[in-house]
mmCIF file of C-alpha atoms in Angstrom:
data_model
loop_
_atom_site.group_PDB
_atom_site.id
_atom_site.type_symbol
_atom_site.label_atom_id
_atom_site.label_comp_id
_atom_site.label_asym_id
_atom_site.label_seq_id
_atom_site.Cartn_x
_atom_site.Cartn_y
_atom_site.Cartn_z
ATOM 1 C CA MET J 1 -17.643 -81.599 24.237
ATOM 2 C CA GLY J 2 -20.355 -84.204 24.794
ATOM 3 C CA TYR J 3 -20.986 -87.433 22.918
ATOM 4 C CA MET J 4 -21.432 -87.203 19.136
ATOM 5 C CA ARG J 5 -21.380 -89.597 16.204
ATOM 6 C CA THR J 6 -20.006 -88.717 12.768
ATOM 7 C CA GLU J 7 -20.470 -90.571 9.492
ATOM 8 C CA GLU J 8 -18.987 -89.716 6.097
ATOM 9 C CA HIS J 9 -20.683 -90.109 2.736
ATOM 10 C CA LEU J 10 -19.762 -89.470 -0.889
ATOM 11 C CA ILE J 11 -22.626 -88.030 -2.965
ATOM 12 C CA TYR J 12 -23.144 -90.460 -5.856
ATOM 13 C CA SER J 13 -24.661 -89.900 -9.295
ATOM 14 C CA ASN J 14 -27.912 -91.691 -8.402
ATOM 15 C CA GLU J 15 -28.423 -89.284 -5.479
ATOM 16 C CA ILE J 16 -28.451 -85.999 -7.409
ATOM 17 C CA ASP J 17 -31.004 -83.954 -9.316
ATOM 18 C CA ASN J 18 -30.925 -82.219 -12.698
ATOM 19 C CA LYS J 19 -28.601 -79.526 -11.303
ATOM 20 C CA ALA J 20 -26.177 -82.113 -9.836
ATOM 21 C CA ASN J 21 -27.289 -81.180 -6.321
ATOM 22 C CA CYS J 22 -27.990 -83.824 -3.723
ATOM 23 C CA ARG J 23 -31.731 -84.455 -3.645
ATOM 24 C CA LEU J 24 -33.402 -83.218 -0.485
ATOM 25 C CA SER J 25 -34.839 -86.672 0.189
ATOM 26 C CA VAL J 26 -31.351 -88.190 -0.003
ATOM 27 C CA LEU J 27 -30.045 -85.686 2.533
ATOM 28 C CA LEU J 28 -32.881 -86.588 4.909
ATOM 29 C CA SER J 29 -32.168 -90.300 4.327
ATOM 30 C CA LEU J 30 -28.509 -89.818 5.230
ATOM 31 C CA MET J 31 -29.510 -88.020 8.423
ATOM 32 C CA GLN J 32 -31.898 -90.827 9.309
ATOM 33 C CA ARG J 33 -29.180 -93.402 8.650
ATOM 34 C CA ALA J 34 -26.775 -91.559 10.949
ATOM 35 C CA ALA J 35 -29.413 -91.400 13.694
ATOM 36 C CA ASP J 36 -30.182 -95.117 13.310
ATOM 37 C CA GLY J 37 -26.480 -95.944 13.502
ATOM 38 C CA ASP J 38 -26.042 -93.827 16.604
ATOM 39 C CA VAL J 39 -28.912 -95.509 18.455
ATOM 40 C CA GLU J 40 -27.924 -99.010 17.322
ATOM 41 C CA ASN J 41 -24.348 -98.403 18.453
ATOM 42 C CA MET J 42 -25.731 -97.878 21.969
ATOM 43 C CA GLY J 43 -27.606 -101.190 21.960
ATOM 44 C CA GLY J 44 -30.993 -100.320 20.508
ATOM 45 C CA SER J 45 -30.779 -102.304 17.286
ATOM 46 C CA ARG J 46 -33.770 -102.683 15.015
ATOM 47 C CA ASP J 47 -34.136 -106.363 15.963
ATOM 48 C CA GLU J 48 -34.068 -105.505 19.673
ATOM 49 C CA MET J 49 -36.707 -102.822 19.171
ATOM 50 C CA VAL J 50 -38.958 -105.079 17.092
ATOM 51 C CA ALA J 51 -38.733 -107.801 19.753
ATOM 52 C CA ARG J 52 -40.030 -105.277 22.313
ATOM 53 C CA ASN J 53 -42.751 -103.881 20.008
ATOM 54 C CA MET J 54 -41.026 -100.507 20.042
ATOM 55 C CA GLY J 55 -40.131 -98.059 17.312
ATOM 56 C CA TRP J 56 -39.031 -94.479 16.733
ATOM 57 C CA MET J 57 -41.394 -92.019 15.076
ATOM 58 C CA LEU J 58 -40.014 -88.804 13.637
ATOM 59 C CA THR J 59 -42.343 -85.892 14.362
ATOM 60 C CA THR J 60 -40.650 -82.706 13.088
ATOM 61 C CA ILE J 61 -37.530 -81.763 11.103
ATOM 62 C CA ASP J 62 -36.261 -78.187 10.831
ATOM 63 C CA LEU J 63 -33.393 -78.089 8.319
ATOM 64 C CA THR J 64 -31.373 -74.971 7.465
ATOM 65 C CA CYS J 65 -28.933 -74.926 4.536
ATOM 66 C CA GLU J 66 -26.044 -72.692 3.619
ATOM 67 C CA ARG J 67 -25.975 -74.819 0.485
ATOM 68 C CA ILE J 68 -26.946 -78.309 -0.663
ATOM 69 C CA PRO J 69 -24.135 -80.875 -1.189
ATOM 70 C CA ILE J 70 -23.194 -81.544 -4.807
ATOM 71 C CA PHE J 71 -22.220 -84.545 -6.927
ATOM 72 C CA ASN J 72 -19.006 -86.321 -5.899
ATOM 73 C CA GLU J 73 -18.693 -84.275 -2.713
ATOM 74 C CA GLN J 74 -17.583 -85.951 0.493
ATOM 75 C CA ILE J 75 -19.689 -84.795 3.428
ATOM 76 C CA LYS J 76 -19.665 -85.463 7.154
ATOM 77 C CA ILE J 77 -22.880 -85.849 9.134
ATOM 78 C CA THR J 78 -22.539 -85.420 12.882
ATOM 79 C CA THR J 79 -25.491 -86.201 15.122
ATOM 80 C CA TRP J 80 -26.227 -86.339 18.816
ATOM 81 C CA ASN J 81 -29.106 -86.905 21.199
ATOM 82 C CA LYS J 82 -29.907 -83.743 23.190
ATOM 83 C CA GLY J 83 -32.056 -85.517 25.764
ATOM 84 C CA THR J 84 -35.804 -85.348 26.183
ATOM 85 C CA LYS J 85 -38.543 -82.785 26.750
ATOM 86 C CA GLY J 86 -41.742 -84.416 27.881
ATOM 87 C CA ALA J 87 -42.375 -87.317 25.495
ATOM 88 C CA LEU J 88 -40.076 -85.842 22.818
ATOM 89 C CA TRP J 89 -36.565 -87.035 22.124
ATOM 90 C CA LEU J 90 -34.424 -84.247 20.668
ATOM 91 C CA ARG J 91 -31.656 -84.831 18.119
ATOM 92 C CA ASP J 92 -29.455 -82.387 16.212
ATOM 93 C CA PHE J 93 -27.489 -82.825 12.992
ATOM 94 C CA ARG J 94 -24.557 -80.887 11.572
ATOM 95 C CA ILE J 95 -23.502 -81.457 7.951
ATOM 96 C CA CYS J 96 -20.016 -80.337 6.905
ATOM 97 C CA ASP J 97 -18.045 -80.380 3.668
ATOM 98 C CA GLY J 98 -14.595 -81.881 3.157
ATOM 99 C CA ASN J 99 -13.008 -78.813 4.759
ATOM 100 C CA ASN J 100 -15.117 -79.238 7.901
ATOM 101 C CA GLN J 101 -17.166 -76.161 7.015
ATOM 102 C CA GLU J 102 -20.798 -76.373 8.071
ATOM 103 C CA ILE J 103 -23.135 -76.348 5.075
ATOM 104 C CA ALA J 104 -26.373 -77.459 6.747
ATOM 105 C CA LYS J 105 -27.859 -78.175 10.158
ATOM 106 C CA ALA J 106 -31.089 -79.554 11.543
ATOM 107 C CA CYS J 107 -33.032 -79.842 14.780
ATOM 108 C CA THR J 108 -35.429 -82.784 15.011
ATOM 109 C CA SER J 109 -37.902 -84.301 17.453
ATOM 110 C CA TRP J 110 -38.907 -87.930 17.823
ATOM 111 C CA VAL J 111 -41.200 -90.054 19.968
ATOM 112 C CA LEU J 112 -40.887 -93.636 21.137
ATOM 113 C CA VAL J 113 -43.989 -95.644 20.263
ATOM 114 C CA ASP J 114 -45.539 -99.008 21.006
ATOM 115 C CA SER J 115 -45.715 -100.449 17.492
ATOM 116 C CA VAL J 116 -48.624 -102.765 18.348
ATOM 117 C CA LYS J 117 -50.824 -100.478 20.433
ATOM 118 C CA ARG J 118 -49.796 -97.442 18.329
ATOM 119 C CA LYS J 119 -49.339 -95.209 21.340
ATOM 120 C CA VAL J 120 -46.555 -92.894 22.464
ATOM 121 C CA LEU J 121 -44.346 -94.207 25.268
ATOM 122 C CA ARG J 122 -42.615 -92.256 28.004
ATOM 123 C CA PRO J 123 -38.839 -91.916 27.581
ATOM 124 C CA SER J 124 -38.431 -93.990 30.764
ATOM 125 C CA ALA J 125 -39.845 -96.989 28.846
ATOM 126 C CA TYR J 126 -36.748 -97.131 26.631
ATOM 127 C CA PRO J 127 -34.865 -100.246 27.834
ATOM 128 C CA PHE J 128 -31.350 -99.285 26.720
ATOM 129 C CA GLU J 129 -28.856 -96.711 27.870
ATOM 130 C CA ILE J 130 -28.649 -93.815 25.456
ATOM 131 C CA LYS J 131 -25.942 -91.197 25.696
ATOM 132 C CA SER J 132 -27.076 -87.592 25.769
ATOM 133 C CA ASN J 133 -25.214 -84.428 24.906
ATOM 134 C CA ASP J 134 -26.892 -81.372 26.341
ATOM 135 C CA GLU J 135 -23.779 -79.223 25.951
ATOM 136 C CA ASP J 136 -24.261 -78.674 22.232
ATOM 137 C CA SER J 137 -27.425 -77.361 20.601
ATOM 138 C CA LEU J 138 -28.086 -76.022 17.116
ATOM 139 C CA GLY J 139 -31.410 -74.499 18.055
ATOM 140 C CA PRO J 140 -34.576 -74.813 20.145
ATOM 141 C CA VAL J 141 -37.071 -77.655 20.113
ATOM 142 C CA PRO J 142 -38.647 -77.493 16.629
ATOM 143 C CA ASP J 143 -42.272 -76.449 16.844
ATOM 144 C CA LYS J 144 -44.797 -78.323 14.754
ATOM 145 C CA ILE J 145 -45.380 -76.437 11.538
ATOM 146 C CA ASN J 146 -48.585 -74.430 11.509
ATOM 147 C CA ILE J 147 -49.994 -73.369 8.147
ATOM 148 C CA LEU J 148 -52.199 -70.366 8.807
ATOM 149 C CA ASP J 149 -55.755 -70.322 7.484
ATOM 150 C CA GLU J 150 -54.985 -67.333 5.267
ATOM 151 C CA VAL J 151 -52.394 -69.346 3.331
ATOM 152 C CA LYS J 152 -54.199 -70.566 0.231
ATOM 153 C CA LEU J 153 -53.387 -74.126 -0.793
ATOM 154 C CA HIS J 154 -54.277 -75.659 -4.143
ATOM 155 C CA GLU J 155 -53.965 -79.276 -5.223
ATOM 156 C CA SER J 156 -50.878 -80.054 -7.280
ATOM 157 C CA TYR J 157 -51.256 -83.795 -7.873
ATOM 158 C CA ALA J 158 -52.169 -87.075 -6.193
ATOM 159 C CA MET J 159 -50.024 -90.169 -5.656
ATOM 160 C CA THR J 160 -50.542 -93.701 -4.393
ATOM 161 C CA VAL J 161 -48.095 -95.149 -1.858
ATOM 162 C CA ARG J 162 -46.386 -98.023 -3.634
ATOM 163 C CA TYR J 163 -43.454 -100.402 -3.202
ATOM 164 C CA SER J 164 -40.820 -97.837 -4.269
ATOM 165 C CA GLY J 165 -41.566 -95.577 -1.298
ATOM 166 C CA ILE J 166 -42.269 -97.872 1.647
ATOM 167 C CA ASP J 167 -40.125 -98.876 4.598
ATOM 168 C CA SER J 168 -40.066 -102.150 6.548
ATOM 169 C CA ASN J 169 -43.282 -101.178 8.326
ATOM 170 C CA GLY J 170 -45.168 -100.810 5.060
ATOM 171 C CA HIS J 171 -45.351 -97.018 5.503
ATOM 172 C CA LEU J 172 -44.075 -94.275 3.246
ATOM 173 C CA ASN J 173 -40.495 -93.603 4.337
ATOM 174 C CA ASN J 174 -39.952 -90.301 6.177
ATOM 175 C CA ALA J 175 -37.421 -88.999 3.669
ATOM 176 C CA ARG J 176 -39.710 -89.616 0.689
ATOM 177 C CA TYR J 177 -42.078 -86.887 1.864
ATOM 178 C CA ALA J 178 -39.462 -84.381 0.676
ATOM 179 C CA ASP J 179 -39.857 -85.844 -2.824
ATOM 180 C CA LEU J 180 -43.611 -85.289 -2.609
ATOM 181 C CA CYS J 181 -42.968 -81.606 -1.957
ATOM 182 C CA MET J 182 -40.287 -81.195 -4.611
ATOM 183 C CA ASP J 183 -42.451 -82.993 -7.184
ATOM 184 C CA ALA J 184 -45.046 -80.239 -6.702
ATOM 185 C CA LEU J 185 -42.647 -77.596 -8.060
ATOM 186 C CA SER J 186 -42.762 -76.490 -11.675
ATOM 187 C CA VAL J 187 -39.804 -76.920 -14.039
ATOM 188 C CA ASP J 188 -39.086 -73.194 -13.827
ATOM 189 C CA GLU J 189 -39.193 -73.286 -10.029
ATOM 190 C CA LEU J 190 -36.828 -76.252 -9.911
ATOM 191 C CA ASP J 191 -34.402 -74.524 -12.256
ATOM 192 C CA SER J 192 -34.395 -71.288 -10.267
ATOM 193 C CA THR J 193 -34.774 -72.637 -6.719
ATOM 194 C CA SER J 194 -31.962 -72.791 -4.182
ATOM 195 C CA ILE J 195 -33.041 -74.343 -0.909
ATOM 196 C CA GLN J 196 -32.423 -72.338 2.246
ATOM 197 C CA GLY J 197 -34.435 -74.561 4.536
ATOM 198 C CA PHE J 198 -37.065 -77.256 4.835
ATOM 199 C CA LYS J 199 -39.421 -77.940 7.712
ATOM 200 C CA ILE J 200 -41.878 -80.787 7.959
ATOM 201 C CA THR J 201 -44.209 -82.168 10.615
ATOM 202 C CA TYR J 202 -45.530 -85.701 10.246
ATOM 203 C CA HIS J 203 -49.137 -86.119 11.396
ATOM 204 C CA HIS J 204 -50.194 -89.557 10.190
ATOM 205 C CA GLU J 205 -48.447 -92.550 8.643
ATOM 206 C CA ALA J 206 -49.192 -93.254 4.983
ATOM 207 C CA ARG J 207 -49.607 -96.956 4.314
ATOM 208 C CA MET J 208 -49.153 -99.046 1.193
ATOM 209 C CA GLY J 209 -51.988 -98.435 -1.260
ATOM 210 C CA GLU J 210 -53.231 -95.196 0.311
ATOM 211 C CA VAL J 211 -53.727 -92.108 -1.856
ATOM 212 C CA ILE J 212 -52.134 -88.787 -0.888
ATOM 213 C CA HIS J 213 -53.306 -85.511 -2.386
ATOM 214 C CA ILE J 214 -50.412 -83.036 -2.410
ATOM 215 C CA LEU J 215 -51.412 -79.409 -1.923
ATOM 216 C CA ARG J 216 -49.118 -76.377 -2.174
ATOM 217 C CA SER J 217 -49.217 -72.620 -1.921
ATOM 218 C CA ASP J 218 -47.837 -69.990 -4.231
ATOM 219 C CA VAL J 219 -44.434 -68.566 -3.306
ATOM 220 C CA THR J 220 -44.988 -66.018 -0.536
ATOM 221 C CA ASP J 221 -42.018 -64.092 0.917
ATOM 222 C CA GLY J 222 -39.678 -66.817 -0.296
ATOM 223 C CA VAL J 223 -41.683 -69.675 1.237
ATOM 224 C CA ILE J 224 -43.815 -72.432 -0.301
ATOM 225 C CA TYR J 225 -46.180 -74.363 1.980
ATOM 226 C CA PHE J 226 -47.230 -77.973 1.376
ATOM 227 C CA ARG J 227 -49.786 -80.363 2.775
ATOM 228 C CA GLY J 228 -50.437 -84.024 2.097
ATOM 229 C CA GLN J 229 -53.874 -85.344 2.895
ATOM 230 C CA SER J 230 -56.166 -88.265 2.186
ATOM 231 C CA PRO J 231 -59.259 -87.947 -0.034
ATOM 232 C CA GLU J 232 -61.264 -87.705 3.217
ATOM 233 C CA GLY J 233 -59.094 -84.857 4.523
ATOM 234 C CA THR J 234 -56.847 -86.694 7.008
ATOM 235 C CA ARG J 235 -53.528 -84.849 7.128
ATOM 236 C CA TYR J 236 -50.378 -86.881 6.559
ATOM 237 C CA TYR J 237 -47.952 -83.963 6.789
ATOM 238 C CA ASP J 238 -47.471 -80.202 6.662
ATOM 239 C CA ALA J 239 -44.252 -78.716 5.325
ATOM 240 C CA CYS J 240 -42.605 -75.557 4.062
ATOM 241 C CA LEU J 241 -39.694 -74.914 1.738
ATOM 242 C CA ARG J 242 -37.622 -71.772 2.345
ATOM 243 C CA LEU J 243 -35.934 -70.398 -0.755
ATOM 244 C CA MET J 244 -32.735 -68.373 -0.977
ATOM 245 C CA GLU J 245 -33.040 -64.844 -2.308
#
């Protein structure tokens, strides 16, 4: 078995929703934390990256769930770098319960960027050694989500990026985009929805003070599509939520 990193986490009361399930955004945050810890453990700390005007940009997440973790449940998040394909860095996640049974998994893609010039860098530009594990894979490279033209989207609401959602770069944190999607669901949908999967592609960073219009589709074959865009039509993200039957 190749190199992997595992972190454990207890689901706390401030991390759950009205059904005592872990919020989707919290699950994505925990995955991001595990990835950050893995990279930092190999020498690429945030301070080192900032000093070199480098940063990681998440491009696509494809998450599949047997079930969502619940309140007071101890979970294990295992992650590993699968190497690169072109400019993409590939990373998988496996989430297990206290009995080491897999309850969720995800394939993700990232790019290394020059934080000043705002351009994508080749993997060879990364100045630290990073361990790869190409022996284990939970799925193929996640394709960018493509919402077909025939999928009808209607506006659900609009929000302004404020302090509560930003990261250290002044951008809306990656995990918070899941909240934007879940906030577009009705009370009845939230009460009756069990998440089977979530896929999101990030197109453009949302900065402090910018307005995002959240669009969604009706439920079609167990799927709801989402889009976040500026008043001028610039796309911030496309996403879809897969519901259990």
